[in-house]
Amino acid sequence: MVFSVFMCFLMSLLLGGVLSISGSSEISFNNNYSVTWGNDHVLSSNNGSQVQLSLDISSGSGFGSKMRYGSGFFHMRIKLPDRNSAGVVTAFYMTSQGHRHDELDCEFLGNKEGKPYTLQTNVYTQGQGDREQRLHLWFDPTTDFHDYRILWNQHQIVFYVDNIPIRVFKNNTNNGVGYLSQPMQLQASLWNADSWATDGGQTKTNWSYAPFKAYFQGFDISGCSRS
Ligand SMILES: *[C@@H]1O[C@H](CO)[C@@H](O)[C@H](O)[C@H]1NC(C)=O
Ligand SMILES: *[C@@H]1O[C@H](CO)[C@@H](O)[C@H](O)[C@H]1NC(C)=O
Ligand SMILES: *[C@@H]1O[C@H](CO)[C@@H](O)[C@H](O)[C@H]1NC(C)=O
Ligand SMILES: *[C@@H]1O[C@H](CO)[C@@H](O)[C@H](O)[C@H]1NC(C)=O
């Protein structure tokens, strides 16, 4: 909390936005998130402590934070679609709005049964991406929930898988590299991306495995809200 107060203080000095401090204790799916698309493909259970997104040939689905943030630590526990999930992408990401937007992506690229999931991360600053990095998850992400986190402060962005930092993007504005500065919302979605996601788009979604289902828990945000 002290860290978060400090960050909000710094961000308010730097950016002059409207800020308030939000601890993670009061976060709940029902209060802090809303469905963004595919309403009838979103199922929340246990009083909002778990959310299931599904994808079939008619629609995918997604949800996002109601508030926008200027920095913070964002956490989701996710269990990915099992069996043959080729062509299917589960995404956990942050994005600002508008044309030259900022975005931080964790995209889980489905695969044929028995083949590893790929986690693709990307960083957009002012609409400029092309910073994809890929790794194979070292566990089966379909049998259990695992922790995925994004840390974003004025110094760096860090992506974590089960508390292991897998990528760092430093604030290198001193060297002329753009950095994320626009208020972003946290989002999650499940969608068909078989034009590119698996084997470069050669392996298509097999709809006989639909509906595909991804499960989410946690929803923690220790962030500075910013409008
Ligand atoms: C969660 O929602 C509550 C109630 O609207 C709000 O007071 C709180 O600031 C929100 N927290 C975050 C981190 O957005
Ligand atoms: C359901 O969650 C809300 C907050 O999200 C909480 O205030 C309420 O007490 C919970 N109800 C039950 C039955 O646990
Ligand atoms: C990035 O770092 C520079 C100092 O190196 C700082 O002035 C700037 O505000 C930082 N950017 C953000 C968005 O925090
Ligand atoms: C889709 O999966 C079904 C069930 O495993 C299989 O019979 C069928 O051949 C698959 N379709 C394609 C195009 O691979």
Short mmCIF file of C-alpha atoms and ligand atoms in Angstrom, two decimals:
data_model
loop_
_atom_site.label_atom_id
_atom_site.label_comp_id
_atom_site.label_asym_id
_atom_site.label_seq_id
_atom_site.Cartn_x
_atom_site.Cartn_y
_atom_site.Cartn_z
CA MET A 1 0.00 0.00 0.00
CA VAL A 2 2.85 2.38 0.82
CA PHE A 3 4.37 1.52 -2.53
CA SER A 4 1.07 2.21 -4.24
CA VAL A 5 0.64 5.57 -2.49
CA PHE A 6 4.16 6.50 -3.53
CA MET A 7 3.49 5.50 -7.14
CA CYS A 8 0.26 7.44 -7.28
CA PHE A 9 1.99 10.46 -5.81
CA LEU A 10 4.73 10.25 -8.43
CA MET A 11 2.30 9.69 -11.25
CA SER A 12 0.19 12.62 -10.16
CA LEU A 13 3.27 14.85 -10.19
CA LEU A 14 4.27 13.60 -13.60
CA LEU A 15 0.97 13.45 -15.34
CA GLY A 16 -1.36 15.75 -13.51
CA GLY A 17 -4.31 13.41 -14.03
CA VAL A 18 -7.18 12.78 -11.67
CA LEU A 19 -5.95 10.06 -9.39
CA SER A 20 -7.08 7.98 -6.54
CA ILE A 21 -5.53 5.06 -4.74
CA SER A 22 -7.18 1.70 -4.93
CA GLY A 23 -6.04 -1.19 -2.77
CA SER A 24 -6.56 -4.75 -3.91
CA SER A 25 -8.67 -5.82 -0.92
CA GLU A 26 -11.90 -4.32 -2.21
CA ILE A 27 -11.62 -5.74 -5.73
CA SER A 28 -14.38 -7.99 -6.95
CA PHE A 29 -15.55 -9.04 -10.37
CA ASN A 30 -19.04 -7.72 -9.68
CA ASN A 31 -17.91 -4.27 -8.49
CA ASN A 32 -14.85 -3.63 -10.61
CA TYR A 33 -15.41 -5.36 -13.95
CA SER A 34 -18.08 -5.55 -16.61
CA VAL A 35 -18.73 -7.74 -19.62
CA THR A 36 -17.39 -6.13 -22.81
CA TRP A 37 -18.76 -8.51 -25.45
CA GLY A 38 -20.46 -11.88 -25.89
CA ASN A 39 -22.75 -11.40 -22.90
CA ASP A 40 -24.39 -14.80 -23.25
CA HIS A 41 -20.92 -16.43 -23.43
CA VAL A 42 -19.86 -15.13 -20.00
CA LEU A 43 -20.76 -17.05 -16.88
CA SER A 44 -19.82 -15.89 -13.42
CA SER A 45 -20.11 -18.23 -10.46
CA ASN A 46 -19.47 -18.26 -6.72
CA ASN A 47 -20.65 -14.70 -6.30
CA GLY A 48 -18.25 -13.44 -8.94
CA SER A 49 -15.13 -15.22 -7.66
CA GLN A 50 -14.82 -17.22 -10.89
CA VAL A 51 -15.70 -16.25 -14.45
CA GLN A 52 -15.94 -18.54 -17.45
CA LEU A 53 -15.54 -17.18 -20.97
CA SER A 54 -16.61 -19.33 -23.87
CA LEU A 55 -16.10 -19.30 -27.61
CA ASP A 56 -18.15 -21.06 -30.26
CA ILE A 57 -18.66 -20.41 -33.94
CA SER A 58 -21.21 -17.67 -33.18
CA SER A 59 -19.15 -15.58 -30.72
CA GLY A 60 -16.28 -15.22 -28.33
CA SER A 61 -16.46 -13.13 -25.18
CA GLY A 62 -14.64 -10.76 -22.90
CA PHE A 63 -14.68 -8.59 -19.82
CA GLY A 64 -12.77 -5.56 -18.65
CA SER A 65 -12.15 -3.31 -15.68
CA LYS A 66 -14.63 -0.47 -15.27
CA MET A 67 -11.85 1.90 -14.25
CA ARG A 68 -8.75 3.03 -16.06
CA TYR A 69 -5.36 3.07 -14.36
CA GLY A 70 -2.15 5.05 -14.69
CA SER A 71 0.11 2.37 -13.18
CA GLY A 72 -0.19 -0.64 -10.94
CA PHE A 73 0.09 -4.36 -10.40
CA PHE A 74 -2.54 -6.42 -12.20
CA HIS A 75 -3.22 -10.08 -11.47
CA MET A 76 -5.38 -12.80 -12.93
CA ARG A 77 -5.52 -16.53 -12.26
CA ILE A 78 -6.31 -18.31 -15.51
CA LYS A 79 -7.06 -21.85 -16.66
CA LEU A 80 -6.85 -22.16 -20.44
CA PRO A 81 -9.06 -24.11 -22.87
CA ASP A 82 -8.09 -27.77 -22.91
CA ARG A 83 -7.98 -30.48 -25.60
CA ASN A 84 -7.59 -29.18 -29.14
CA SER A 85 -7.46 -25.38 -28.80
CA ALA A 86 -5.68 -24.63 -32.09
CA GLY A 87 -6.63 -21.23 -33.47
CA VAL A 88 -8.08 -20.08 -30.15
CA VAL A 89 -6.54 -17.17 -28.26
CA THR A 90 -7.07 -16.37 -24.61
CA ALA A 91 -5.93 -12.83 -23.88
CA PHE A 92 -5.08 -10.98 -20.67
CA TYR A 93 -4.11 -7.43 -21.56
CA MET A 94 -4.21 -3.73 -20.81
CA THR A 95 -5.15 -1.11 -23.32
CA SER A 96 -5.84 2.59 -23.65
CA GLN A 97 -8.40 3.98 -26.04
CA GLY A 98 -8.05 5.90 -29.26
CA HIS A 99 -5.86 5.85 -32.31
CA ARG A 100 -2.28 6.02 -31.02
CA HIS A 101 -2.97 3.72 -28.13
CA ASP A 102 -0.79 2.04 -25.51
CA GLU A 103 -1.21 -1.67 -24.90
CA LEU A 104 0.36 -4.54 -22.93
CA ASP A 105 -0.55 -8.04 -24.12
CA CYS A 106 -0.38 -11.56 -22.77
CA GLU A 107 -1.88 -13.76 -25.46
CA PHE A 108 -2.09 -17.51 -24.99
CA LEU A 109 -2.02 -19.17 -28.40
CA GLY A 110 -3.93 -22.43 -28.43
CA ASN A 111 -2.57 -25.59 -29.99
CA LYS A 112 -3.45 -29.14 -30.93
CA GLU A 113 -3.87 -31.48 -28.01
CA GLY A 114 -0.51 -32.53 -26.58
CA LYS A 115 1.37 -29.61 -28.12
CA PRO A 116 2.56 -26.72 -25.93
CA TYR A 117 0.74 -23.45 -25.54
CA THR A 118 2.67 -20.37 -26.65
CA LEU A 119 2.54 -17.22 -24.57
CA GLN A 120 3.01 -14.16 -26.75
CA THR A 121 3.66 -10.82 -25.07
CA ASN A 122 3.66 -7.49 -26.84
CA VAL A 123 4.11 -3.83 -25.93
CA TYR A 124 2.48 -0.98 -27.84
CA THR A 125 3.43 2.63 -27.27
CA GLN A 126 1.50 5.36 -29.08
CA GLY A 127 0.08 2.78 -31.50
CA GLN A 128 3.45 1.21 -32.28
CA GLY A 129 3.76 -2.50 -31.53
CA ASP A 130 5.91 -5.05 -33.39
CA ARG A 131 7.53 -6.12 -30.13
CA GLU A 132 6.18 -9.65 -29.99
CA GLN A 133 8.07 -12.15 -27.86
CA ARG A 134 7.06 -15.79 -27.59
CA LEU A 135 7.75 -18.57 -25.16
CA HIS A 136 6.38 -22.03 -24.52
CA LEU A 137 4.80 -22.41 -21.11
CA TRP A 138 6.75 -24.98 -19.10
CA PHE A 139 3.62 -26.53 -17.58
CA ASP A 140 0.22 -27.59 -18.83
CA PRO A 141 -1.88 -24.41 -18.39
CA THR A 142 -5.13 -26.29 -19.03
CA THR A 143 -5.23 -28.52 -15.96
CA ASP A 144 -4.89 -25.89 -13.22
CA PHE A 145 -5.10 -22.18 -12.58
CA HIS A 146 -1.81 -20.30 -12.85
CA ASP A 147 -0.91 -16.74 -11.89
CA TYR A 148 -0.30 -14.13 -14.55
CA ARG A 149 0.67 -10.59 -13.63
CA ILE A 150 1.58 -7.30 -15.22
CA LEU A 151 3.52 -4.69 -13.26
CA TRP A 152 3.50 -1.18 -14.71
CA ASN A 153 5.22 1.78 -13.10
CA GLN A 154 7.24 4.75 -14.27
CA HIS A 155 10.46 2.69 -14.38
CA GLN A 156 9.49 -0.55 -16.08
CA ILE A 157 6.88 -3.06 -17.15
CA VAL A 158 7.30 -6.64 -15.99
CA PHE A 159 5.28 -9.66 -17.10
CA TYR A 160 5.15 -12.55 -14.63
CA VAL A 161 4.10 -16.19 -14.91
CA ASP A 162 3.67 -17.82 -11.50
CA ASN A 163 5.86 -15.11 -9.91
CA ILE A 164 8.65 -15.65 -12.43
CA PRO A 165 9.43 -12.52 -14.43
CA ILE A 166 9.41 -13.52 -18.09
CA ARG A 167 9.81 -10.10 -19.71
CA VAL A 168 10.97 -6.63 -18.72
CA PHE A 169 10.34 -3.51 -20.78
CA LYS A 170 12.19 -0.58 -19.29
CA ASN A 171 11.29 3.06 -19.48
CA ASN A 172 13.96 4.15 -21.92
CA THR A 173 12.54 7.52 -22.83
CA ASN A 174 15.99 8.98 -22.14
CA ASN A 175 17.19 7.02 -25.18
CA GLY A 176 14.26 8.09 -27.30
CA VAL A 177 12.19 4.91 -26.88
CA GLY A 178 8.47 5.49 -26.32
CA TYR A 179 6.95 4.42 -23.00
CA LEU A 180 3.38 3.82 -21.89
CA SER A 181 1.74 6.88 -20.43
CA GLN A 182 -1.97 6.74 -21.28
CA PRO A 183 -4.64 5.45 -18.86
CA MET A 184 -5.34 1.78 -19.53
CA GLN A 185 -8.10 -0.69 -18.72
CA LEU A 186 -7.46 -4.31 -17.83
CA GLN A 187 -9.17 -6.71 -20.23
CA ALA A 188 -9.60 -10.44 -20.76
CA SER A 189 -11.03 -12.19 -23.79
CA LEU A 190 -11.42 -15.47 -25.63
CA TRP A 191 -11.58 -15.30 -29.42
CA ASN A 192 -10.94 -17.05 -32.69
CA ALA A 193 -7.60 -16.03 -34.21
CA ASP A 194 -6.98 -18.94 -36.54
CA SER A 195 -5.77 -16.58 -39.27
CA TRP A 196 -2.44 -16.29 -37.40
CA ALA A 197 -2.31 -17.89 -33.96
CA THR A 198 -1.29 -21.51 -34.57
CA ASP A 199 1.47 -22.54 -37.00
CA GLY A 200 1.30 -19.08 -38.48
CA GLY A 201 -2.39 -19.55 -39.33
CA GLN A 202 -2.01 -22.91 -41.07
CA THR A 203 -3.71 -24.87 -38.30
CA LYS A 204 -7.34 -23.80 -38.12
CA THR A 205 -9.85 -23.96 -35.29
CA ASN A 206 -11.63 -27.31 -35.21
CA TRP A 207 -15.14 -26.30 -34.21
CA SER A 208 -16.08 -29.84 -33.24
CA TYR A 209 -14.23 -29.02 -29.97
CA ALA A 210 -16.39 -25.95 -29.29
CA PRO A 211 -17.41 -24.45 -27.01
CA PHE A 212 -13.89 -23.56 -25.88
CA LYS A 213 -13.75 -22.40 -22.27
CA ALA A 214 -11.29 -20.31 -20.28
CA TYR A 215 -11.64 -19.72 -16.54
CA PHE A 216 -10.57 -16.67 -14.55
CA GLN A 217 -10.12 -15.97 -10.86
CA GLY A 218 -8.30 -13.42 -8.73
CA PHE A 219 -9.02 -10.13 -10.52
CA ASP A 220 -6.63 -8.26 -8.18
CA ILE A 221 -5.66 -4.74 -9.05
CA SER A 222 -3.30 -2.63 -6.96
CA GLY A 223 -3.40 0.40 -9.14
CA CYS A 224 -3.75 4.12 -9.37
CA SER A 225 -7.01 4.84 -11.09
CA ARG A 226 -6.78 7.66 -13.59
CA SER A 227 -9.25 9.34 -15.86
C1 LIG B 1 -13.41 -1.28 -7.11
O1 LIG B 1 -14.74 -0.82 -7.03
C2 LIG B 1 -15.01 -0.07 -5.85
C3 LIG B 1 -16.50 0.21 -5.82
O2 LIG B 1 -16.92 0.87 -6.99
C4 LIG B 1 -14.15 1.20 -5.87
O3 LIG B 1 -14.38 1.95 -4.71
C5 LIG B 1 -12.69 0.80 -5.95
O4 LIG B 1 -11.88 1.95 -6.07
C6 LIG B 1 -12.46 -0.09 -7.15
N1 LIG B 1 -11.07 -0.53 -7.12
C7 LIG B 1 -10.27 -0.49 -8.20
C8 LIG B 1 -8.86 -0.92 -8.00
O5 LIG B 1 -10.67 -0.12 -9.29
C1 LIG B 2 -20.78 -11.30 -2.77
O1 LIG B 2 -19.72 -10.38 -3.10
C2 LIG B 2 -19.94 -9.05 -2.61
C3 LIG B 2 -18.80 -8.19 -3.08
O2 LIG B 2 -18.41 -8.52 -4.34
C4 LIG B 2 -20.04 -9.07 -1.10
O3 LIG B 2 -20.29 -7.76 -0.66
C5 LIG B 2 -21.12 -10.02 -0.66
O4 LIG B 2 -21.10 -10.11 0.74
C6 LIG B 2 -20.90 -11.40 -1.25
N1 LIG B 2 -22.02 -12.26 -0.92
C7 LIG B 2 -21.84 -13.49 -0.44
C8 LIG B 2 -23.09 -14.27 -0.17
O5 LIG B 2 -20.73 -13.97 -0.22
C1 LIG B 3 9.94 7.58 -17.90
O1 LIG B 3 11.13 7.94 -17.29
C2 LIG B 3 11.44 9.35 -17.34
C3 LIG B 3 12.76 9.59 -16.61
O2 LIG B 3 13.71 8.71 -17.08
C4 LIG B 3 10.34 10.14 -16.70
O3 LIG B 3 10.60 11.52 -16.84
C5 LIG B 3 9.00 9.81 -17.35
O4 LIG B 3 7.95 10.47 -16.69
C6 LIG B 3 8.76 8.31 -17.29
N1 LIG B 3 7.53 8.03 -18.05
C7 LIG B 3 6.42 7.57 -17.44
C8 LIG B 3 5.22 7.44 -18.32
O5 LIG B 3 6.38 7.26 -16.28
C1 LIG B 4 -11.88 -32.15 -35.94
O1 LIG B 4 -11.91 -33.00 -34.85
C2 LIG B 4 -12.69 -34.17 -35.08
C3 LIG B 4 -12.77 -34.92 -33.73
O2 LIG B 4 -11.49 -35.22 -33.26
C4 LIG B 4 -12.05 -35.00 -36.18
O3 LIG B 4 -12.82 -36.15 -36.43
C5 LIG B 4 -11.95 -34.14 -37.43
O4 LIG B 4 -11.22 -34.84 -38.43
C6 LIG B 4 -11.24 -32.84 -37.14
N1 LIG B 4 -11.32 -31.96 -38.30
C7 LIG B 4 -10.25 -31.50 -38.92
C8 LIG B 4 -10.49 -30.60 -40.07
O5 LIG B 4 -9.11 -31.77 -38.53
#
